[in-house]
PDB file of C-alpha atoms in Angstrom:
ATOM      1  CA  MET A  10     -57.174  40.043  49.205  1.00 89.00           C
ATOM      2  CA  ALA A  11     -57.989  38.943  45.669  1.00 84.00           C
ATOM      3  CA  ALA A  12     -60.241  36.171  46.949  1.00 81.00           C
ATOM      4  CA  GLN A  13     -62.196  38.697  49.033  1.00 85.00           C
ATOM      5  CA  ASN A  14     -62.251  41.279  46.200  1.00 87.00           C
ATOM      6  CA  PHE A  15     -60.143  43.795  48.132  1.00 92.00           C
ATOM      7  CA  THR A  16     -57.884  46.337  46.495  1.00 92.00           C
ATOM      8  CA  LYS A  17     -55.171  47.903  48.626  1.00 92.00           C
ATOM      9  CA  SER A  18     -57.250  51.075  48.876  1.00 93.00           C
ATOM     10  CA  ALA A  19     -60.440  49.245  49.832  1.00 93.00           C
ATOM     11  CA  LEU A  20     -58.714  47.208  52.536  1.00 94.00           C
ATOM     12  CA  ALA A  21     -56.981  50.310  53.876  1.00 94.00           C
ATOM     13  CA  GLU A  22     -60.311  52.125  54.109  1.00 93.00           C
ATOM     14  CA  GLN A  23     -61.930  49.264  56.010  1.00 92.00           C
ATOM     15  CA  LEU A  24     -59.000  49.039  58.416  1.00 94.00           C
ATOM     16  CA  GLY A  25     -58.678  52.783  58.937  1.00 93.00           C
ATOM     17  CA  THR A  26     -55.152  53.004  57.560  1.00 93.00           C
ATOM     18  CA  THR A  27     -53.463  54.082  54.318  1.00 93.00           C
ATOM     19  CA  PRO A  28     -52.901  52.203  51.049  1.00 92.00           C
ATOM     20  CA  LYS A  29     -49.157  52.776  51.477  1.00 92.00           C
ATOM     21  CA  THR A  30     -49.249  50.938  54.790  1.00 93.00           C
ATOM     22  CA  VAL A  31     -51.061  47.998  53.176  1.00 92.00           C
ATOM     23  CA  GLU A  32     -48.481  48.064  50.377  1.00 90.00           C
ATOM     24  CA  ARG A  33     -45.650  47.807  52.935  1.00 88.00           C
ATOM     25  CA  TRP A  34     -47.323  44.800  54.586  1.00 90.00           C
ATOM     26  CA  ILE A  35     -47.422  43.051  51.214  1.00 86.00           C
ATOM     27  CA  THR A  36     -44.143  44.014  49.573  1.00 83.00           C
ATOM     28  CA  GLN A  37     -41.814  44.610  52.528  1.00 82.00           C
ATOM     29  CA  GLY A  38     -42.938  41.852  54.856  1.00 76.00           C
ATOM     30  CA  ARG A  39     -43.920  44.309  57.585  1.00 83.00           C
ATOM     31  CA  LEU A  40     -45.724  42.632  60.478  1.00 86.00           C
ATOM     32  CA  PRO A  41     -48.741  44.664  61.693  1.00 91.00           C
ATOM     33  CA  HIS A  42     -49.262  45.086  65.412  1.00 88.00           C
ATOM     34  CA  PRO A  43     -51.522  42.472  67.084  1.00 84.00           C
ATOM     35  CA  ARG A  44     -54.755  44.491  67.077  1.00 86.00           C
ATOM     36  CA  MET A  45     -54.343  45.323  63.398  1.00 91.00           C
ATOM     37  CA  ARG A  46     -53.495  41.691  62.569  1.00 90.00           C
ATOM     38  CA  TYR A  47     -56.786  40.661  64.148  1.00 88.00           C
ATOM     39  CA  LYS A  48     -58.723  43.183  62.051  1.00 91.00           C
ATOM     40  CA  ILE A  49     -56.952  42.111  58.847  1.00 94.00           C
ATOM     41  CA  ALA A  50     -57.573  38.419  59.488  1.00 91.00           C
ATOM     42  CA  ALA A  51     -61.255  39.116  60.141  1.00 90.00           C
ATOM     43  CA  ALA A  52     -61.577  41.182  56.964  1.00 92.00           C
ATOM     44  CA  LEU A  53     -59.897  38.498  54.838  1.00 92.00           C
ATOM     45  CA  ASP A  54     -61.606  35.587  56.639  1.00 87.00           C
ATOM     46  CA  GLN A  55     -58.290  33.857  57.396  1.00 86.00           C
ATOM     47  CA  ASP A  56     -56.372  32.836  60.506  1.00 82.00           C
ATOM     48  CA  GLU A  57     -53.523  35.131  61.535  1.00 82.00           C
ATOM     49  CA  THR A  58     -51.024  32.296  61.234  1.00 77.00           C
ATOM     50  CA  TYR A  59     -52.113  31.672  57.654  1.00 78.00           C
ATOM     51  CA  LEU A  60     -51.382  35.297  56.757  1.00 84.00           C
ATOM     52  CA  TRP A  61     -48.216  35.512  58.907  1.00 82.00           C
ATOM     53  CA  PRO A  62     -46.699  32.027  59.326  1.00 73.00           C
ATOM     54  CA  GLU A  63     -43.697  33.564  61.118  1.00 70.00           C
ATOM     55  CA  LEU A  64     -45.952  33.798  64.183  1.00 75.00           C
ATOM     56  CA  LEU A  65     -45.513  30.033  64.428  1.00 66.00           C
ATOM     57  CA  ALA A  66     -41.709  30.229  64.616  1.00 58.00           C
ATOM     58  CA  GLY A  67     -40.304  27.443  66.757  1.00 53.00           C
ATOM     59  CA  SER A  68     -42.987  24.913  65.891  1.00 51.00           C
ATOM     60  CA  ARG A  69     -41.992  22.953  62.804  1.00 52.00           C
ATOM     61  CA  THR A  70     -45.266  21.023  62.728  1.00 50.00           C
ATOM     62  CA  ASN A  71     -47.360  24.167  62.856  1.00 58.00           C
ATOM     63  CA  VAL A  72     -45.252  25.861  60.196  1.00 62.00           C
ATOM     64  CA  SER A  73     -45.693  22.876  57.889  1.00 66.00           C
ATOM     65  CA  MET A  74     -49.431  22.955  58.497  1.00 71.00           C
ATOM     66  CA  SER A  75     -49.455  26.603  57.467  1.00 77.00           C
ATOM     67  CA  GLU A  76     -47.925  25.580  54.131  1.00 87.00           C
ATOM     68  CA  LEU A  77     -51.083  23.636  53.274  1.00 88.00           C
ATOM     69  CA  VAL A  78     -53.650  26.073  51.942  1.00 87.00           C
ATOM     70  CA  GLN A  79     -56.252  23.601  50.683  1.00 90.00           C
ATOM     71  CA  ILE A  80     -56.684  20.052  49.431  1.00 95.00           C
ATOM     72  CA  TRP A  81     -59.054  18.623  46.828  1.00 96.00           C
ATOM     73  CA  PRO A  82     -59.850  14.883  46.507  1.00 96.00           C
ATOM     74  CA  ALA A  83     -59.286  14.996  42.738  1.00 97.00           C
ATOM     75  CA  ARG A  84     -57.603  17.317  40.258  1.00 96.00           C
ATOM     76  CA  SER A  85     -60.895  17.631  38.430  1.00 94.00           C
ATOM     77  CA  ASP A  86     -62.330  19.220  41.608  1.00 96.00           C
ATOM     78  CA  VAL A  87     -59.886  22.137  41.513  1.00 96.00           C
ATOM     79  CA  PRO A  88     -61.844  25.113  40.130  1.00 94.00           C
ATOM     80  CA  HIS A  89     -60.487  26.494  36.896  1.00 94.00           C
ATOM     81  CA  GLU A  90     -60.457  29.915  38.528  1.00 93.00           C
ATOM     82  CA  VAL A  91     -57.885  28.679  41.058  1.00 95.00           C
ATOM     83  CA  TRP A  92     -55.573  27.660  38.223  1.00 96.00           C
ATOM     84  CA  ARG A  93     -56.172  30.908  36.384  1.00 95.00           C
ATOM     85  CA  ALA A  94     -55.644  33.038  39.495  1.00 93.00           C
ATOM     86  CA  LEU A  95     -52.315  31.377  40.289  1.00 95.00           C
ATOM     87  CA  MET A  96     -51.161  31.740  36.683  1.00 96.00           C
ATOM     88  CA  ARG A  97     -52.295  35.347  36.605  1.00 93.00           C
ATOM     89  CA  GLN A  98     -50.485  36.233  39.831  1.00 91.00           C
ATOM     90  CA  ALA A  99     -47.190  34.529  38.927  1.00 94.00           C
ATOM     91  CA  SER A 100     -44.577  37.107  37.951  1.00 94.00           C
ATOM     92  CA  GLU A 101     -41.229  35.358  38.443  1.00 96.00           C
ATOM     93  CA  ASN A 102     -41.447  31.566  38.135  1.00 97.00           C
ATOM     94  CA  ILE A 103     -43.722  29.018  36.542  1.00 98.00           C
ATOM     95  CA  GLN A 104     -42.542  25.409  36.728  1.00 98.00           C
ATOM     96  CA  VAL A 105     -44.478  22.373  35.524  1.00 98.00           C
ATOM     97  CA  LEU A 106     -43.645  18.674  35.896  1.00 98.00           C
ATOM     98  CA  VAL A 107     -46.071  16.286  34.185  1.00 98.00           C
ATOM     99  CA  TYR A 108     -46.193  13.474  31.685  1.00 98.00           C
ATOM    100  CA  ALA A 109     -48.843  14.986  29.390  1.00 97.00           C
ATOM    101  CA  GLY A 110     -50.701  17.700  31.312  1.00 96.00           C
ATOM    102  CA  GLY A 111     -53.050  18.057  28.373  1.00 96.00           C
ATOM    103  CA  PHE A 112     -55.656  19.898  30.437  1.00 97.00           C
ATOM    104  CA  LEU A 113     -53.300  22.874  30.686  1.00 97.00           C
ATOM    105  CA  VAL A 114     -53.238  23.514  26.966  1.00 97.00           C
ATOM    106  CA  GLU A 115     -56.727  22.229  26.200  1.00 95.00           C
ATOM    107  CA  SER A 116     -58.725  23.905  28.982  1.00 95.00           C
ATOM    108  CA  LEU A 117     -56.576  26.611  30.576  1.00 97.00           C
ATOM    109  CA  ASP A 118     -55.059  28.394  27.563  1.00 96.00           C
ATOM    110  CA  PHE A 119     -51.575  27.642  28.886  1.00 98.00           C
ATOM    111  CA  VAL A 120     -49.850  28.469  25.609  1.00 98.00           C
ATOM    112  CA  ASN A 121     -51.022  32.066  25.848  1.00 97.00           C
ATOM    113  CA  VAL A 122     -50.164  32.135  29.550  1.00 97.00           C
ATOM    114  CA  VAL A 123     -46.588  31.174  28.663  1.00 98.00           C
ATOM    115  CA  ARG A 124     -46.473  33.820  25.941  1.00 97.00           C
ATOM    116  CA  THR A 125     -47.783  36.556  28.254  1.00 97.00           C
ATOM    117  CA  LYS A 126     -45.595  35.666  31.222  1.00 97.00           C
ATOM    118  CA  SER A 127     -42.476  35.353  29.071  1.00 97.00           C
ATOM    119  CA  ALA A 128     -43.068  38.848  27.721  1.00 97.00           C
ATOM    120  CA  ALA A 129     -43.436  40.105  31.302  1.00 96.00           C
ATOM    121  CA  GLY A 130     -40.067  38.640  32.327  1.00 97.00           C
ATOM    122  CA  ALA A 131     -41.039  35.418  34.128  1.00 97.00           C
ATOM    123  CA  GLU A 132     -38.892  32.287  33.929  1.00 98.00           C
ATOM    124  CA  ILE A 133     -40.898  29.300  32.681  1.00 98.00           C
ATOM    125  CA  ARG A 134     -39.629  25.726  32.865  1.00 98.00           C
ATOM    126  CA  ILE A 135     -41.745  22.813  31.679  1.00 98.00           C
ATOM    127  CA  LEU A 136     -41.001  19.095  31.999  1.00 98.00           C
ATOM    128  CA  LEU A 137     -42.993  16.708  29.785  1.00 98.00           C
ATOM    129  CA  GLY A 138     -42.835  12.932  29.650  1.00 98.00           C
ATOM    130  CA  ASP A 139     -40.825  11.290  26.880  1.00 98.00           C
ATOM    131  CA  SER A 140     -43.502   9.693  24.695  1.00 96.00           C
ATOM    132  CA  GLU A 141     -41.126   6.866  23.746  1.00 96.00           C
ATOM    133  CA  CYS A 142     -39.797   5.943  27.197  1.00 97.00           C
ATOM    134  CA  GLU A 143     -40.704   2.877  29.232  1.00 97.00           C
ATOM    135  CA  ALA A 144     -41.821   4.895  32.286  1.00 97.00           C
ATOM    136  CA  VAL A 145     -44.576   6.572  30.254  1.00 97.00           C
ATOM    137  CA  ARG A 146     -45.619   3.301  28.630  1.00 97.00           C
ATOM    138  CA  GLN A 147     -45.778   1.615  32.039  1.00 96.00           C
ATOM    139  CA  ARG A 148     -47.944   4.419  33.448  1.00 96.00           C
ATOM    140  CA  ALA A 149     -50.208   4.056  30.407  1.00 96.00           C
ATOM    141  CA  ARG A 150     -50.637   0.336  31.137  1.00 96.00           C
ATOM    142  CA  GLU A 151     -51.211   0.878  34.866  1.00 94.00           C
ATOM    143  CA  GLU A 152     -53.865   3.547  34.281  1.00 92.00           C
ATOM    144  CA  GLY A 153     -55.508   1.801  31.349  1.00 93.00           C
ATOM    145  CA  LEU A 154     -54.782   4.874  29.257  1.00 94.00           C
ATOM    146  CA  PRO A 155     -53.041   3.629  26.093  1.00 95.00           C
ATOM    147  CA  SER A 156     -53.129   7.095  24.536  1.00 96.00           C
ATOM    148  CA  LEU A 157     -50.805   8.586  27.192  1.00 97.00           C
ATOM    149  CA  PRO A 158     -47.652   8.538  25.018  1.00 97.00           C
ATOM    150  CA  GLN A 159     -49.560  10.265  22.219  1.00 97.00           C
ATOM    151  CA  ARG A 160     -50.906  12.832  24.699  1.00 97.00           C
ATOM    152  CA  CYS A 161     -47.349  13.624  25.840  1.00 98.00           C
ATOM    153  CA  GLN A 162     -46.412  14.306  22.222  1.00 97.00           C
ATOM    154  CA  SER A 163     -49.578  16.318  21.625  1.00 97.00           C
ATOM    155  CA  THR A 164     -48.856  18.660  24.547  1.00 98.00           C
ATOM    156  CA  LEU A 165     -45.346  19.232  23.224  1.00 98.00           C
ATOM    157  CA  GLU A 166     -46.804  20.126  19.841  1.00 97.00           C
ATOM    158  CA  TYR A 167     -49.161  22.642  21.467  1.00 97.00           C
ATOM    159  CA  LEU A 168     -46.277  24.245  23.349  1.00 97.00           C
ATOM    160  CA  TRP A 169     -43.827  24.223  20.481  1.00 97.00           C
ATOM    161  CA  GLU A 170     -44.985  27.604  19.220  1.00 96.00           C
ATOM    162  CA  VAL A 171     -43.656  29.212  22.418  1.00 97.00           C
ATOM    163  CA  HIS A 172     -40.598  27.026  23.060  1.00 96.00           C
ATOM    164  CA  ASP A 173     -38.138  29.593  21.713  1.00 96.00           C
ATOM    165  CA  LEU A 174     -39.507  32.607  23.582  1.00 97.00           C
ATOM    166  CA  PRO A 175     -37.199  34.357  26.081  1.00 97.00           C
ATOM    167  CA  ARG A 176     -36.862  32.564  29.438  1.00 97.00           C
ATOM    168  CA  VAL A 177     -38.982  29.602  28.252  1.00 98.00           C
ATOM    169  CA  ASP A 178     -37.342  26.173  28.516  1.00 98.00           C
ATOM    170  CA  ILE A 179     -39.065  22.876  27.738  1.00 98.00           C
ATOM    171  CA  ARG A 180     -37.421  19.548  28.534  1.00 98.00           C
ATOM    172  CA  ILE A 181     -38.346  15.896  28.160  1.00 98.00           C
ATOM    173  CA  HIS A 182     -37.885  13.441  31.025  1.00 98.00           C
ATOM    174  CA  GLN A 183     -37.956   9.668  31.429  1.00 98.00           C
ATOM    175  CA  THR A 184     -38.402   9.481  35.202  1.00 97.00           C
ATOM    176  CA  PRO A 185     -41.310   7.829  37.046  1.00 96.00           C
ATOM    177  CA  LEU A 186     -43.939  10.462  37.781  1.00 96.00           C
ATOM    178  CA  TYR A 187     -44.564  10.280  41.507  1.00 95.00           C
ATOM    179  CA  ASN A 188     -46.210  13.709  41.610  1.00 97.00           C
ATOM    180  CA  SER A 189     -47.228  16.266  39.030  1.00 98.00           C
ATOM    181  CA  ILE A 190     -45.934  19.664  40.145  1.00 98.00           C
ATOM    182  CA  PHE A 191     -47.298  23.078  39.158  1.00 98.00           C
ATOM    183  CA  ARG A 192     -45.346  25.925  40.750  1.00 98.00           C
ATOM    184  CA  PHE A 193     -46.432  29.574  40.431  1.00 97.00           C
ATOM    185  CA  ASP A 194     -44.005  31.802  42.367  1.00 95.00           C
ATOM    186  CA  GLY A 195     -44.688  31.049  46.046  1.00 93.00           C
ATOM    187  CA  SER A 196     -47.677  28.788  45.394  1.00 95.00           C
ATOM    188  CA  MET A 197     -47.723  25.180  44.246  1.00 97.00           C
ATOM    189  CA  LEU A 198     -50.430  22.754  43.189  1.00 98.00           C
ATOM    190  CA  LEU A 199     -49.233  19.231  43.891  1.00 98.00           C
ATOM    191  CA  ASN A 200     -51.088  16.418  42.115  1.00 98.00           C
ATOM    192  CA  THR A 201     -50.181  13.198  43.936  1.00 96.00           C
ATOM    193  CA  HIS A 202     -50.528   9.884  42.104  1.00 94.00           C
ATOM    194  CA  GLY A 203     -51.851   6.496  43.156  1.00 92.00           C
ATOM    195  CA  TYR A 204     -51.236   3.211  41.393  1.00 94.00           C
ATOM    196  CA  GLY A 205     -53.731   2.638  38.587  1.00 92.00           C
ATOM    197  CA  ALA A 206     -55.498   5.997  39.027  1.00 93.00           C
ATOM    198  CA  TYR A 207     -55.767   8.780  36.465  1.00 93.00           C
ATOM    199  CA  ALA A 208     -54.048  12.029  37.440  1.00 94.00           C
ATOM    200  CA  ALA A 209     -57.379  13.843  37.014  1.00 94.00           C
ATOM    201  CA  LYS A 210     -58.900  11.560  39.673  1.00 95.00           C
ATOM    202  CA  SER A 211     -55.993  11.925  42.122  1.00 96.00           C
ATOM    203  CA  PRO A 212     -55.727  14.416  45.022  1.00 97.00           C
ATOM    204  CA  VAL A 213     -54.296  17.911  44.714  1.00 98.00           C
ATOM    205  CA  GLN A 214     -52.715  19.933  47.515  1.00 97.00           C
ATOM    206  CA  HIS A 215     -52.315  23.701  47.332  1.00 95.00           C
ATOM    207  CA  LEU A 216     -49.069  24.610  49.089  1.00 94.00           C
ATOM    208  CA  GLN A 217     -47.637  28.034  49.852  1.00 91.00           C
ATOM    209  CA  ARG A 218     -44.017  28.834  50.601  1.00 88.00           C
ATOM    210  CA  VAL A 219     -43.595  30.147  54.150  1.00 81.00           C
ATOM    211  CA  PRO A 220     -40.519  30.967  56.270  1.00 75.00           C
ATOM    212  CA  GLY A 221     -39.287  27.825  58.005  1.00 76.00           C
ATOM    213  CA  GLY A 222     -41.556  25.514  55.991  1.00 82.00           C
ATOM    214  CA  LYS A 223     -40.259  22.249  54.535  1.00 88.00           C
ATOM    215  CA  LEU A 224     -42.967  20.921  52.204  1.00 92.00           C
ATOM    216  CA  PHE A 225     -42.786  23.497  49.419  1.00 94.00           C
ATOM    217  CA  ASP A 226     -39.019  23.200  49.104  1.00 94.00           C
ATOM    218  CA  TYR A 227     -39.171  19.399  49.352  1.00 95.00           C
ATOM    219  CA  TYR A 228     -41.258  19.179  46.188  1.00 97.00           C
ATOM    220  CA  LEU A 229     -39.367  22.007  44.516  1.00 97.00           C
ATOM    221  CA  ASN A 230     -36.163  20.006  45.030  1.00 97.00           C
ATOM    222  CA  SER A 231     -37.905  17.048  43.397  1.00 97.00           C
ATOM    223  CA  PHE A 232     -38.616  19.190  40.350  1.00 98.00           C
ATOM    224  CA  GLU A 233     -34.989  20.283  40.198  1.00 98.00           C
ATOM    225  CA  ALA A 234     -33.775  16.673  40.396  1.00 98.00           C
ATOM    226  CA  VAL A 235     -35.889  15.722  37.372  1.00 98.00           C
ATOM    227  CA  TRP A 236     -34.820  18.880  35.544  1.00 98.00           C
ATOM    228  CA  ALA A 237     -31.179  17.916  36.009  1.00 98.00           C
ATOM    229  CA  VAL A 238     -31.578  14.592  34.161  1.00 98.00           C
ATOM    230  CA  ALA A 239     -34.028  15.771  31.486  1.00 98.00           C
ATOM    231  CA  ARG A 240     -33.029  16.637  27.938  1.00 97.00           C
ATOM    232  CA  PRO A 241     -34.043  19.575  25.734  1.00 97.00           C
ATOM    233  CA  ALA A 242     -37.297  19.009  23.874  1.00 96.00           C
ATOM    234  CA  VAL A 243     -37.126  18.351  20.150  1.00 94.00           C
ATOM    235  CA  LEU A 244     -40.190  18.152  17.957  1.00 88.00           C
TER     236      LEU A 244
END
């Protein structure tokens, strides 16, 4: 709806229903009848199974495909507005797993995002690479980016002003970074990594959490595994 510039009232008017009905579809998981689903999908320019993945129940492959919203060949190709929209919409959970992730604080005003979302009651967990560990140094050598350890430390310094806010937790990890993970409630941007390639030049998948899907939870479990062995950040 946001992508198509629809408010609940505007969509209801186009569909010939009430804003309360649209609200129930969104907040209570109500499934519209088939004719109405067709009209909604046409208005939002999406497939029905994208909007209601439960229609694919019984087909694990199709459900997993519905988890994939979009893919970009490089992180630098992801529009800033996509990042901002996901941050803006997140109300419960923001989770980040990176080594440095400097673009968040340098280009996307992430410090203020953390401050705003903390005040609104969201839980925010951030994992940064240990600037002194061998895994970070090895990644720096492989990518030809000798400043990576310093960039890890720099991001921590940016975030330090919000580290003690309610529901904000920042930890340092020493694990190999197979994927950078950016979770915003039921959406995730997954930055996969290839040997010798900068993260900014590596692909990004936009995943959504859907009933019966496996991909979103697979990567979320990966985040939790790193979280479990990380240590509290100290500046």
